[in-house]
């Protein structure tokens, strides 16, 4: 749910609360139960599209804004680079990029499905943002790489968007130990 600026008071919320539909948001326990969520194989795309079709069918008349993917950059980073989310793989840069590409393809298909049924409904994704601060010469290189990958590389895979949701949670200093 979202509150629109400038609308009503806490005692009169009619007309200022709008609904959001979020199709993909990672919960580690759920992901582990199904053996991972979004993998590097293209075969996962039809599963997401089927899920999106069901969401559109059952909830479409209740949703004002559609957010197909919540923080795909956080998922790819933690599942395939850091190993914190299922399938808990570390250092799999190419896989992380394939996952983002497949999420972008799935989003574009879901975008078209939503627009076919609800042409006026805004459809987008939300990205997590962070400030990567290189505090040494090597740290600046690492921070620059993370900034480009985490923000720009992720965004380029999502071509059909009416809005970009943004969240900010972290300041991440890069101060590698001496080599």
Short mmCIF file of N, CA and C in Angstrom, two decimals:
data_model
loop_
_atom_site.label_atom_id
_atom_site.label_comp_id
_atom_site.label_asym_id
_atom_site.label_seq_id
_atom_site.Cartn_x
_atom_site.Cartn_y
_atom_site.Cartn_z
N UNK A 1 0.84 -1.17 0.00
CA UNK A 1 0.00 0.00 0.00
C UNK A 1 0.88 1.23 0.00
N UNK A 2 0.40 2.28 -0.60
CA UNK A 2 1.16 3.52 -0.65
C UNK A 2 0.24 4.69 -0.35
N UNK A 3 0.74 5.66 0.39
CA UNK A 3 -0.01 6.88 0.64
C UNK A 3 0.44 7.93 -0.34
N UNK A 4 -0.50 8.51 -1.07
CA UNK A 4 -0.17 9.59 -2.01
C UNK A 4 0.01 10.89 -1.25
N UNK A 5 1.02 11.68 -1.60
CA UNK A 5 1.23 12.97 -0.93
C UNK A 5 0.03 13.89 -1.13
N UNK A 6 -0.31 14.62 -0.09
CA UNK A 6 -1.34 15.65 -0.20
C UNK A 6 -2.76 15.15 -0.16
N UNK A 7 -2.99 13.92 0.24
CA UNK A 7 -4.36 13.43 0.21
C UNK A 7 -4.89 13.06 1.57
N UNK A 8 -5.83 13.79 2.11
CA UNK A 8 -6.58 13.41 3.31
C UNK A 8 -5.79 13.42 4.60
N UNK A 9 -6.48 12.99 5.65
CA UNK A 9 -5.88 12.89 6.97
C UNK A 9 -5.98 11.45 7.42
N UNK A 10 -5.43 11.17 8.59
CA UNK A 10 -5.48 9.78 9.09
C UNK A 10 -6.92 9.33 9.34
N UNK A 11 -7.85 10.25 9.59
CA UNK A 11 -9.23 9.86 9.82
C UNK A 11 -10.02 9.73 8.52
N UNK A 12 -9.45 10.18 7.39
CA UNK A 12 -10.12 10.09 6.10
C UNK A 12 -9.13 9.58 5.07
N UNK A 13 -8.95 8.26 5.01
CA UNK A 13 -7.97 7.67 4.10
C UNK A 13 -8.55 7.32 2.73
N UNK A 14 -9.86 7.43 2.57
CA UNK A 14 -10.45 7.08 1.28
C UNK A 14 -9.87 7.95 0.17
N UNK A 15 -9.43 7.32 -0.87
CA UNK A 15 -8.89 8.04 -2.02
C UNK A 15 -7.41 8.31 -1.96
N UNK A 16 -6.76 8.01 -0.83
CA UNK A 16 -5.31 8.26 -0.80
C UNK A 16 -4.50 6.99 -0.64
N UNK A 17 -5.13 5.87 -0.37
CA UNK A 17 -4.41 4.61 -0.29
C UNK A 17 -4.60 3.88 -1.61
N UNK A 18 -3.48 3.50 -2.21
CA UNK A 18 -3.53 2.77 -3.47
C UNK A 18 -2.80 1.45 -3.30
N UNK A 19 -3.23 0.45 -4.04
CA UNK A 19 -2.65 -0.88 -3.89
C UNK A 19 -1.51 -1.11 -4.87
N UNK A 20 -0.55 -1.90 -4.42
CA UNK A 20 0.59 -2.31 -5.23
C UNK A 20 0.59 -3.82 -5.32
N UNK A 21 0.94 -4.33 -6.47
CA UNK A 21 1.13 -5.76 -6.64
C UNK A 21 2.60 -6.02 -6.87
N UNK A 22 3.22 -6.82 -6.00
CA UNK A 22 4.63 -7.19 -6.15
C UNK A 22 4.67 -8.68 -6.45
N UNK A 23 5.14 -9.03 -7.64
CA UNK A 23 5.12 -10.43 -8.05
C UNK A 23 6.30 -11.22 -7.51
N UNK A 24 7.47 -10.63 -7.39
CA UNK A 24 8.65 -11.38 -6.98
C UNK A 24 9.40 -10.61 -5.91
N UNK A 25 9.46 -11.17 -4.74
CA UNK A 25 10.26 -10.63 -3.65
C UNK A 25 10.83 -11.83 -2.91
N UNK A 26 12.11 -11.82 -2.64
CA UNK A 26 12.77 -13.01 -2.11
C UNK A 26 12.59 -13.14 -0.61
N UNK A 27 12.16 -14.30 -0.19
CA UNK A 27 12.16 -14.70 1.20
C UNK A 27 13.06 -15.93 1.27
N UNK A 28 14.13 -15.86 2.02
CA UNK A 28 15.11 -16.93 2.05
C UNK A 28 14.55 -18.29 2.40
N UNK A 29 13.61 -18.35 3.35
CA UNK A 29 13.03 -19.65 3.74
C UNK A 29 12.22 -20.23 2.60
N UNK A 30 11.43 -19.39 1.94
CA UNK A 30 10.63 -19.87 0.80
C UNK A 30 11.55 -20.33 -0.32
N UNK A 31 12.58 -19.55 -0.58
CA UNK A 31 13.51 -19.89 -1.66
C UNK A 31 14.19 -21.22 -1.39
N UNK A 32 14.61 -21.44 -0.15
CA UNK A 32 15.27 -22.69 0.19
C UNK A 32 14.32 -23.87 0.04
N UNK A 33 13.05 -23.66 0.37
CA UNK A 33 12.06 -24.74 0.30
C UNK A 33 11.83 -25.21 -1.12
N UNK A 34 11.99 -24.33 -2.09
CA UNK A 34 11.77 -24.72 -3.49
C UNK A 34 13.08 -24.93 -4.24
N UNK A 35 14.19 -24.93 -3.52
CA UNK A 35 15.48 -25.20 -4.15
C UNK A 35 16.01 -24.04 -4.96
N UNK A 36 15.80 -22.84 -4.49
CA UNK A 36 16.24 -21.66 -5.24
C UNK A 36 15.03 -21.03 -5.90
N UNK A 37 15.17 -19.83 -6.39
CA UNK A 37 14.02 -19.14 -6.96
C UNK A 37 14.24 -18.89 -8.43
N UNK A 38 15.03 -17.92 -8.75
CA UNK A 38 15.27 -17.56 -10.14
C UNK A 38 16.67 -18.00 -10.49
N UNK A 39 16.78 -18.99 -11.36
CA UNK A 39 18.09 -19.52 -11.71
C UNK A 39 18.58 -19.01 -13.05
N UNK A 40 19.78 -19.42 -13.41
CA UNK A 40 20.38 -18.95 -14.65
C UNK A 40 19.80 -19.61 -15.90
N UNK A 41 18.95 -20.61 -15.75
CA UNK A 41 18.38 -21.29 -16.90
C UNK A 41 17.14 -20.55 -17.39
N UNK A 42 16.98 -20.49 -18.70
CA UNK A 42 15.82 -19.80 -19.27
C UNK A 42 14.51 -20.49 -18.93
N UNK A 43 14.57 -21.74 -18.54
CA UNK A 43 13.34 -22.48 -18.26
C UNK A 43 12.53 -21.89 -17.12
N UNK A 44 13.13 -21.03 -16.32
CA UNK A 44 12.38 -20.43 -15.21
C UNK A 44 11.42 -19.35 -15.68
N UNK A 45 11.65 -18.79 -16.84
CA UNK A 45 10.81 -17.68 -17.33
C UNK A 45 9.35 -18.08 -17.46
N UNK A 46 9.02 -19.23 -18.10
CA UNK A 46 7.60 -19.60 -18.19
C UNK A 46 6.92 -19.78 -16.84
N UNK A 47 7.67 -20.23 -15.83
CA UNK A 47 7.08 -20.37 -14.50
C UNK A 47 6.68 -19.01 -13.93
N UNK A 48 7.56 -18.03 -14.10
CA UNK A 48 7.24 -16.70 -13.62
C UNK A 48 6.06 -16.11 -14.41
N UNK A 49 6.05 -16.33 -15.71
CA UNK A 49 4.96 -15.80 -16.54
C UNK A 49 3.64 -16.43 -16.12
N UNK A 50 3.64 -17.73 -15.84
CA UNK A 50 2.42 -18.40 -15.37
C UNK A 50 1.96 -17.78 -14.04
N UNK A 51 2.90 -17.55 -13.14
CA UNK A 51 2.58 -16.92 -11.86
C UNK A 51 2.01 -15.52 -12.08
N UNK A 52 2.64 -14.74 -12.97
CA UNK A 52 2.16 -13.39 -13.26
C UNK A 52 0.74 -13.42 -13.83
N UNK A 53 0.48 -14.37 -14.73
CA UNK A 53 -0.87 -14.49 -15.31
C UNK A 53 -1.90 -14.77 -14.21
N UNK A 54 -1.54 -15.62 -13.28
CA UNK A 54 -2.47 -15.92 -12.18
C UNK A 54 -2.70 -14.69 -11.30
N UNK A 55 -1.63 -13.94 -11.04
CA UNK A 55 -1.78 -12.71 -10.24
C UNK A 55 -2.68 -11.71 -10.96
N UNK A 56 -2.47 -11.56 -12.25
CA UNK A 56 -3.28 -10.62 -13.04
C UNK A 56 -4.75 -11.05 -13.00
N UNK A 57 -4.99 -12.34 -13.18
CA UNK A 57 -6.36 -12.86 -13.21
C UNK A 57 -7.05 -12.67 -11.85
N UNK A 58 -6.36 -13.02 -10.77
CA UNK A 58 -7.00 -13.02 -9.45
C UNK A 58 -6.99 -11.66 -8.75
N UNK A 59 -5.96 -10.83 -9.02
CA UNK A 59 -5.82 -9.60 -8.26
C UNK A 59 -5.82 -8.34 -9.11
N UNK A 60 -5.89 -8.49 -10.42
CA UNK A 60 -5.74 -7.35 -11.31
C UNK A 60 -6.66 -6.19 -11.04
N UNK A 61 -7.90 -6.46 -10.69
CA UNK A 61 -8.84 -5.36 -10.44
C UNK A 61 -8.60 -4.69 -9.09
N UNK A 62 -7.72 -5.25 -8.27
CA UNK A 62 -7.41 -4.69 -6.96
C UNK A 62 -6.10 -3.91 -6.94
N UNK A 63 -5.31 -4.01 -8.01
CA UNK A 63 -3.96 -3.44 -8.02
C UNK A 63 -3.93 -2.16 -8.83
N UNK A 64 -3.33 -1.13 -8.26
CA UNK A 64 -3.16 0.14 -8.95
C UNK A 64 -1.81 0.20 -9.66
N UNK A 65 -0.75 -0.20 -8.95
CA UNK A 65 0.62 -0.20 -9.49
C UNK A 65 1.16 -1.63 -9.46
N UNK A 66 1.79 -2.05 -10.54
CA UNK A 66 2.39 -3.38 -10.61
C UNK A 66 3.90 -3.26 -10.53
N UNK A 67 4.48 -3.93 -9.57
CA UNK A 67 5.93 -3.99 -9.39
C UNK A 67 6.33 -5.46 -9.60
N UNK A 68 6.83 -5.78 -10.78
CA UNK A 68 7.07 -7.19 -11.09
C UNK A 68 8.22 -7.79 -10.30
N UNK A 69 9.28 -7.04 -10.07
CA UNK A 69 10.43 -7.55 -9.32
C UNK A 69 10.86 -6.54 -8.26
N UNK A 70 10.95 -7.02 -7.05
CA UNK A 70 11.44 -6.19 -5.96
C UNK A 70 12.93 -6.47 -5.76
N UNK A 71 13.74 -5.49 -6.08
CA UNK A 71 15.18 -5.54 -5.87
C UNK A 71 15.87 -6.76 -6.51
N UNK A 72 15.75 -6.89 -7.83
CA UNK A 72 16.43 -8.01 -8.49
C UNK A 72 17.94 -7.95 -8.31
N UNK A 73 18.49 -6.75 -8.13
CA UNK A 73 19.94 -6.63 -7.93
C UNK A 73 20.37 -7.24 -6.59
N UNK A 74 19.54 -7.10 -5.57
CA UNK A 74 19.85 -7.69 -4.26
C UNK A 74 19.81 -9.22 -4.37
N UNK A 75 18.80 -9.73 -5.08
CA UNK A 75 18.70 -11.18 -5.23
C UNK A 75 19.91 -11.73 -5.98
N UNK A 76 20.24 -11.17 -7.14
CA UNK A 76 21.36 -11.70 -7.93
C UNK A 76 22.68 -11.60 -7.17
N UNK A 77 22.90 -10.49 -6.50
CA UNK A 77 24.12 -10.30 -5.72
C UNK A 77 24.24 -11.35 -4.62
N UNK A 78 23.17 -11.52 -3.86
CA UNK A 78 23.22 -12.42 -2.71
C UNK A 78 23.11 -13.90 -3.07
N UNK A 79 22.45 -14.23 -4.17
CA UNK A 79 22.30 -15.64 -4.55
C UNK A 79 23.50 -16.16 -5.34
N UNK A 80 24.13 -15.30 -6.17
CA UNK A 80 25.15 -15.80 -7.08
C UNK A 80 26.53 -15.17 -6.93
N UNK A 81 26.65 -14.09 -6.16
CA UNK A 81 27.97 -13.51 -5.94
C UNK A 81 28.43 -13.67 -4.49
N UNK A 82 27.55 -13.41 -3.54
CA UNK A 82 27.93 -13.50 -2.13
C UNK A 82 27.55 -14.84 -1.49
N UNK A 83 26.57 -15.53 -2.06
CA UNK A 83 26.17 -16.83 -1.52
C UNK A 83 25.31 -16.76 -0.28
N UNK A 84 24.62 -15.65 -0.05
CA UNK A 84 23.77 -15.51 1.13
C UNK A 84 22.35 -16.05 0.92
N UNK A 85 21.83 -16.02 -0.31
CA UNK A 85 20.49 -16.50 -0.62
C UNK A 85 20.61 -17.79 -1.42
N UNK A 86 19.60 -18.67 -1.34
CA UNK A 86 19.60 -19.85 -2.20
C UNK A 86 19.72 -19.45 -3.66
N UNK A 87 20.49 -20.15 -4.44
CA UNK A 87 21.16 -21.42 -4.20
C UNK A 87 22.52 -21.30 -3.52
N UNK A 88 22.85 -20.17 -2.97
CA UNK A 88 24.06 -19.93 -2.18
C UNK A 88 25.34 -20.24 -2.94
N UNK A 89 25.43 -19.67 -4.13
CA UNK A 89 26.64 -19.81 -4.93
C UNK A 89 27.47 -18.54 -4.76
N UNK A 90 28.78 -18.69 -4.74
CA UNK A 90 29.68 -17.54 -4.55
C UNK A 90 30.50 -17.30 -5.80
N UNK A 91 30.68 -16.01 -6.12
CA UNK A 91 31.57 -15.64 -7.21
C UNK A 91 31.11 -16.06 -8.60
N UNK A 92 29.83 -16.25 -8.79
CA UNK A 92 29.30 -16.70 -10.08
C UNK A 92 28.79 -15.48 -10.86
N UNK A 93 29.72 -14.65 -11.29
CA UNK A 93 29.41 -13.39 -11.96
C UNK A 93 28.56 -13.59 -13.21
N UNK A 94 28.95 -14.52 -14.07
CA UNK A 94 28.18 -14.76 -15.30
C UNK A 94 26.78 -15.27 -14.99
N UNK A 95 26.67 -16.13 -14.01
CA UNK A 95 25.33 -16.61 -13.62
C UNK A 95 24.47 -15.48 -13.09
N UNK A 96 25.05 -14.63 -12.27
CA UNK A 96 24.30 -13.49 -11.75
C UNK A 96 23.79 -12.62 -12.90
N UNK A 97 24.61 -12.41 -13.91
CA UNK A 97 24.18 -11.62 -15.07
C UNK A 97 23.10 -12.33 -15.87
N UNK A 98 23.21 -13.65 -16.02
CA UNK A 98 22.16 -14.40 -16.73
C UNK A 98 20.84 -14.32 -15.97
N UNK A 99 20.91 -14.43 -14.66
CA UNK A 99 19.70 -14.34 -13.84
C UNK A 99 19.03 -12.99 -14.04
N UNK A 100 19.82 -11.92 -14.03
CA UNK A 100 19.25 -10.58 -14.25
C UNK A 100 18.64 -10.47 -15.64
N UNK A 101 19.31 -11.04 -16.64
CA UNK A 101 18.77 -11.01 -18.01
C UNK A 101 17.43 -11.76 -18.07
N UNK A 102 17.36 -12.92 -17.43
CA UNK A 102 16.12 -13.70 -17.45
C UNK A 102 15.02 -13.00 -16.67
N UNK A 103 15.37 -12.35 -15.58
CA UNK A 103 14.37 -11.57 -14.85
C UNK A 103 13.85 -10.43 -15.72
N UNK A 104 14.75 -9.78 -16.45
CA UNK A 104 14.32 -8.72 -17.36
C UNK A 104 13.40 -9.23 -18.45
N UNK A 105 13.71 -10.40 -19.01
CA UNK A 105 12.84 -10.99 -20.03
C UNK A 105 11.48 -11.35 -19.45
N UNK A 106 11.48 -11.93 -18.26
CA UNK A 106 10.21 -12.28 -17.61
C UNK A 106 9.41 -11.03 -17.29
N UNK A 107 10.08 -9.98 -16.84
CA UNK A 107 9.40 -8.72 -16.56
C UNK A 107 8.74 -8.17 -17.83
N UNK A 108 9.48 -8.16 -18.94
CA UNK A 108 8.94 -7.60 -20.18
C UNK A 108 7.69 -8.37 -20.64
N UNK A 109 7.69 -9.68 -20.46
CA UNK A 109 6.51 -10.48 -20.82
C UNK A 109 5.35 -10.13 -19.88
N UNK A 110 5.64 -10.07 -18.58
CA UNK A 110 4.59 -9.73 -17.60
C UNK A 110 4.06 -8.32 -17.87
N UNK A 111 4.94 -7.40 -18.24
CA UNK A 111 4.54 -6.03 -18.56
C UNK A 111 3.49 -6.05 -19.67
N UNK A 112 3.76 -6.78 -20.73
CA UNK A 112 2.82 -6.86 -21.87
C UNK A 112 1.51 -7.50 -21.45
N UNK A 113 1.56 -8.54 -20.61
CA UNK A 113 0.33 -9.19 -20.15
C UNK A 113 -0.52 -8.23 -19.32
N UNK A 114 0.12 -7.50 -18.43
CA UNK A 114 -0.62 -6.54 -17.59
C UNK A 114 -1.22 -5.45 -18.46
N UNK A 115 -0.42 -4.91 -19.39
CA UNK A 115 -0.90 -3.82 -20.25
C UNK A 115 -2.03 -4.27 -21.17
N UNK A 116 -2.04 -5.53 -21.57
CA UNK A 116 -3.12 -6.04 -22.41
C UNK A 116 -4.44 -6.00 -21.64
N UNK A 117 -4.38 -6.37 -20.38
CA UNK A 117 -5.61 -6.44 -19.57
C UNK A 117 -5.94 -5.11 -18.89
N UNK A 118 -4.90 -4.38 -18.47
CA UNK A 118 -5.08 -3.11 -17.74
C UNK A 118 -4.15 -2.06 -18.36
N UNK A 119 -4.53 -1.50 -19.50
CA UNK A 119 -3.62 -0.60 -20.24
C UNK A 119 -3.17 0.64 -19.47
N UNK A 120 -3.97 1.12 -18.54
CA UNK A 120 -3.60 2.33 -17.80
C UNK A 120 -2.77 2.04 -16.56
N UNK A 121 -2.62 0.79 -16.19
CA UNK A 121 -1.90 0.44 -14.96
C UNK A 121 -0.40 0.66 -15.13
N UNK A 122 0.23 1.44 -14.24
CA UNK A 122 1.68 1.60 -14.29
C UNK A 122 2.37 0.29 -13.88
N UNK A 123 3.41 -0.08 -14.62
CA UNK A 123 4.15 -1.31 -14.36
C UNK A 123 5.64 -0.96 -14.28
N UNK A 124 6.31 -1.45 -13.26
CA UNK A 124 7.74 -1.18 -13.14
C UNK A 124 8.41 -2.19 -12.23
N UNK A 125 9.61 -1.84 -11.79
CA UNK A 125 10.35 -2.65 -10.83
C UNK A 125 10.89 -1.72 -9.76
N UNK A 126 11.37 -2.30 -8.68
CA UNK A 126 12.07 -1.50 -7.67
C UNK A 126 13.50 -2.00 -7.57
N UNK A 127 14.41 -1.06 -7.50
CA UNK A 127 15.82 -1.37 -7.35
C UNK A 127 16.30 -0.92 -5.98
N UNK A 128 17.19 -1.68 -5.42
CA UNK A 128 17.86 -1.25 -4.21
C UNK A 128 19.04 -0.39 -4.63
N UNK A 129 19.30 0.65 -3.90
CA UNK A 129 20.47 1.48 -4.16
C UNK A 129 21.36 1.46 -2.93
N UNK A 130 22.62 1.71 -3.14
CA UNK A 130 23.58 1.77 -2.05
C UNK A 130 24.67 2.75 -2.44
N UNK A 131 25.36 3.26 -1.44
CA UNK A 131 26.50 4.12 -1.70
C UNK A 131 27.74 3.27 -1.45
N UNK A 132 28.44 2.95 -2.53
CA UNK A 132 29.68 2.20 -2.46
C UNK A 132 30.82 3.21 -2.42
N UNK A 133 31.50 3.28 -1.29
CA UNK A 133 32.52 4.29 -1.06
C UNK A 133 33.91 3.67 -0.98
N UNK A 134 34.70 3.89 -2.02
CA UNK A 134 36.07 3.41 -2.01
C UNK A 134 36.94 4.32 -1.18
N UNK A 135 37.56 3.78 -0.14
CA UNK A 135 38.33 4.59 0.77
C UNK A 135 39.84 4.50 0.54
N UNK A 136 40.23 3.66 -0.37
CA UNK A 136 41.63 3.54 -0.77
C UNK A 136 41.68 3.45 -2.29
N UNK A 137 42.87 3.42 -2.84
CA UNK A 137 43.01 3.31 -4.29
C UNK A 137 42.31 2.05 -4.80
N UNK A 138 42.62 0.90 -4.20
CA UNK A 138 41.98 -0.35 -4.61
C UNK A 138 40.49 -0.34 -4.26
N UNK A 139 40.15 0.23 -3.11
CA UNK A 139 38.76 0.32 -2.71
C UNK A 139 37.92 1.11 -3.70
N UNK A 140 38.48 2.18 -4.27
CA UNK A 140 37.74 2.96 -5.27
C UNK A 140 37.45 2.13 -6.51
N UNK A 141 38.38 1.30 -6.92
CA UNK A 141 38.14 0.43 -8.08
C UNK A 141 37.02 -0.57 -7.79
N UNK A 142 37.07 -1.18 -6.63
CA UNK A 142 36.03 -2.14 -6.25
C UNK A 142 34.67 -1.46 -6.09
N UNK A 143 34.67 -0.30 -5.47
CA UNK A 143 33.41 0.44 -5.28
C UNK A 143 32.83 0.85 -6.63
N UNK A 144 33.69 1.28 -7.55
CA UNK A 144 33.23 1.67 -8.88
C UNK A 144 32.62 0.47 -9.62
N UNK A 145 33.27 -0.68 -9.53
CA UNK A 145 32.74 -1.89 -10.16
C UNK A 145 31.37 -2.23 -9.56
N UNK A 146 31.26 -2.23 -8.23
CA UNK A 146 30.00 -2.57 -7.59
C UNK A 146 28.90 -1.58 -7.95
N UNK A 147 29.24 -0.30 -7.99
CA UNK A 147 28.26 0.71 -8.36
C UNK A 147 27.73 0.46 -9.76
N UNK A 148 28.63 0.21 -10.71
CA UNK A 148 28.19 -0.04 -12.09
C UNK A 148 27.37 -1.33 -12.18
N UNK A 149 27.80 -2.38 -11.52
CA UNK A 149 27.07 -3.65 -11.63
C UNK A 149 25.74 -3.57 -10.90
N UNK A 150 25.76 -3.12 -9.66
CA UNK A 150 24.57 -3.14 -8.80
C UNK A 150 23.48 -2.22 -9.30
N UNK A 151 23.84 -1.07 -9.85
CA UNK A 151 22.85 -0.09 -10.29
C UNK A 151 22.61 -0.16 -11.79
N UNK A 152 23.63 0.05 -12.57
CA UNK A 152 23.44 0.24 -14.02
C UNK A 152 23.27 -1.07 -14.78
N UNK A 153 24.07 -2.07 -14.45
CA UNK A 153 23.94 -3.33 -15.18
C UNK A 153 22.58 -3.97 -14.93
N UNK A 154 22.10 -3.90 -13.71
CA UNK A 154 20.78 -4.44 -13.41
C UNK A 154 19.70 -3.71 -14.18
N UNK A 155 19.73 -2.41 -14.14
CA UNK A 155 18.66 -1.61 -14.75
C UNK A 155 18.54 -1.83 -16.25
N UNK A 156 19.63 -2.08 -16.92
CA UNK A 156 19.57 -2.19 -18.38
C UNK A 156 18.77 -3.40 -18.87
N UNK A 157 18.55 -4.38 -18.00
CA UNK A 157 17.79 -5.57 -18.41
C UNK A 157 16.28 -5.36 -18.36
N UNK A 158 15.84 -4.28 -17.77
CA UNK A 158 14.41 -4.02 -17.62
C UNK A 158 14.04 -2.86 -18.53
N UNK A 159 13.60 -3.19 -19.74
CA UNK A 159 13.39 -2.18 -20.77
C UNK A 159 12.00 -1.55 -20.74
N UNK A 160 11.00 -2.33 -20.42
CA UNK A 160 9.63 -1.83 -20.43
C UNK A 160 9.23 -1.46 -19.00
N UNK A 161 9.36 -0.20 -18.66
CA UNK A 161 8.99 0.26 -17.32
C UNK A 161 8.27 1.59 -17.41
N UNK A 162 7.24 1.73 -16.60
CA UNK A 162 6.53 3.01 -16.47
C UNK A 162 7.07 3.78 -15.27
N UNK A 163 7.71 3.09 -14.34
CA UNK A 163 8.29 3.74 -13.17
C UNK A 163 9.43 2.88 -12.65
N UNK A 164 10.30 3.52 -11.88
CA UNK A 164 11.38 2.84 -11.16
C UNK A 164 11.16 3.10 -9.67
N UNK A 165 10.97 2.04 -8.92
CA UNK A 165 10.93 2.18 -7.47
C UNK A 165 12.36 2.13 -6.96
N UNK A 166 12.66 2.95 -5.98
CA UNK A 166 14.02 3.03 -5.45
C UNK A 166 13.98 2.86 -3.94
N UNK A 167 14.86 2.03 -3.42
CA UNK A 167 15.03 1.94 -1.97
C UNK A 167 16.52 2.10 -1.67
N UNK A 168 16.81 2.64 -0.53
CA UNK A 168 18.20 2.85 -0.12
C UNK A 168 18.35 2.34 1.30
N UNK A 169 19.29 1.41 1.48
CA UNK A 169 19.49 0.83 2.80
C UNK A 169 20.92 0.95 3.32
N UNK A 170 21.89 1.16 2.44
CA UNK A 170 23.25 0.93 2.91
C UNK A 170 24.30 1.90 2.39
N UNK A 171 25.21 2.19 3.26
CA UNK A 171 26.49 2.82 2.93
C UNK A 171 27.52 1.71 3.08
N UNK A 172 28.25 1.40 2.00
CA UNK A 172 29.19 0.29 2.03
C UNK A 172 30.59 0.80 1.72
N UNK A 173 31.42 0.92 2.76
CA UNK A 173 32.79 1.37 2.51
C UNK A 173 33.65 0.21 2.01
N UNK A 174 34.50 0.51 1.04
CA UNK A 174 35.45 -0.49 0.52
C UNK A 174 36.84 -0.05 0.97
N UNK A 175 37.42 -0.81 1.89
CA UNK A 175 38.76 -0.54 2.38
C UNK A 175 39.48 -1.88 2.46
N UNK A 176 39.90 -2.40 1.29
CA UNK A 176 40.57 -3.71 1.27
C UNK A 176 41.83 -3.69 2.12
N UNK A 177 42.11 -4.84 2.68
CA UNK A 177 43.33 -4.99 3.46
C UNK A 177 44.55 -4.80 2.55
N UNK A 178 45.68 -4.42 3.11
CA UNK A 178 46.89 -4.30 2.27
C UNK A 178 47.22 -5.61 1.59
N UNK A 179 47.69 -5.51 0.36
CA UNK A 179 48.03 -6.71 -0.42
C UNK A 179 49.45 -7.12 -0.11
#
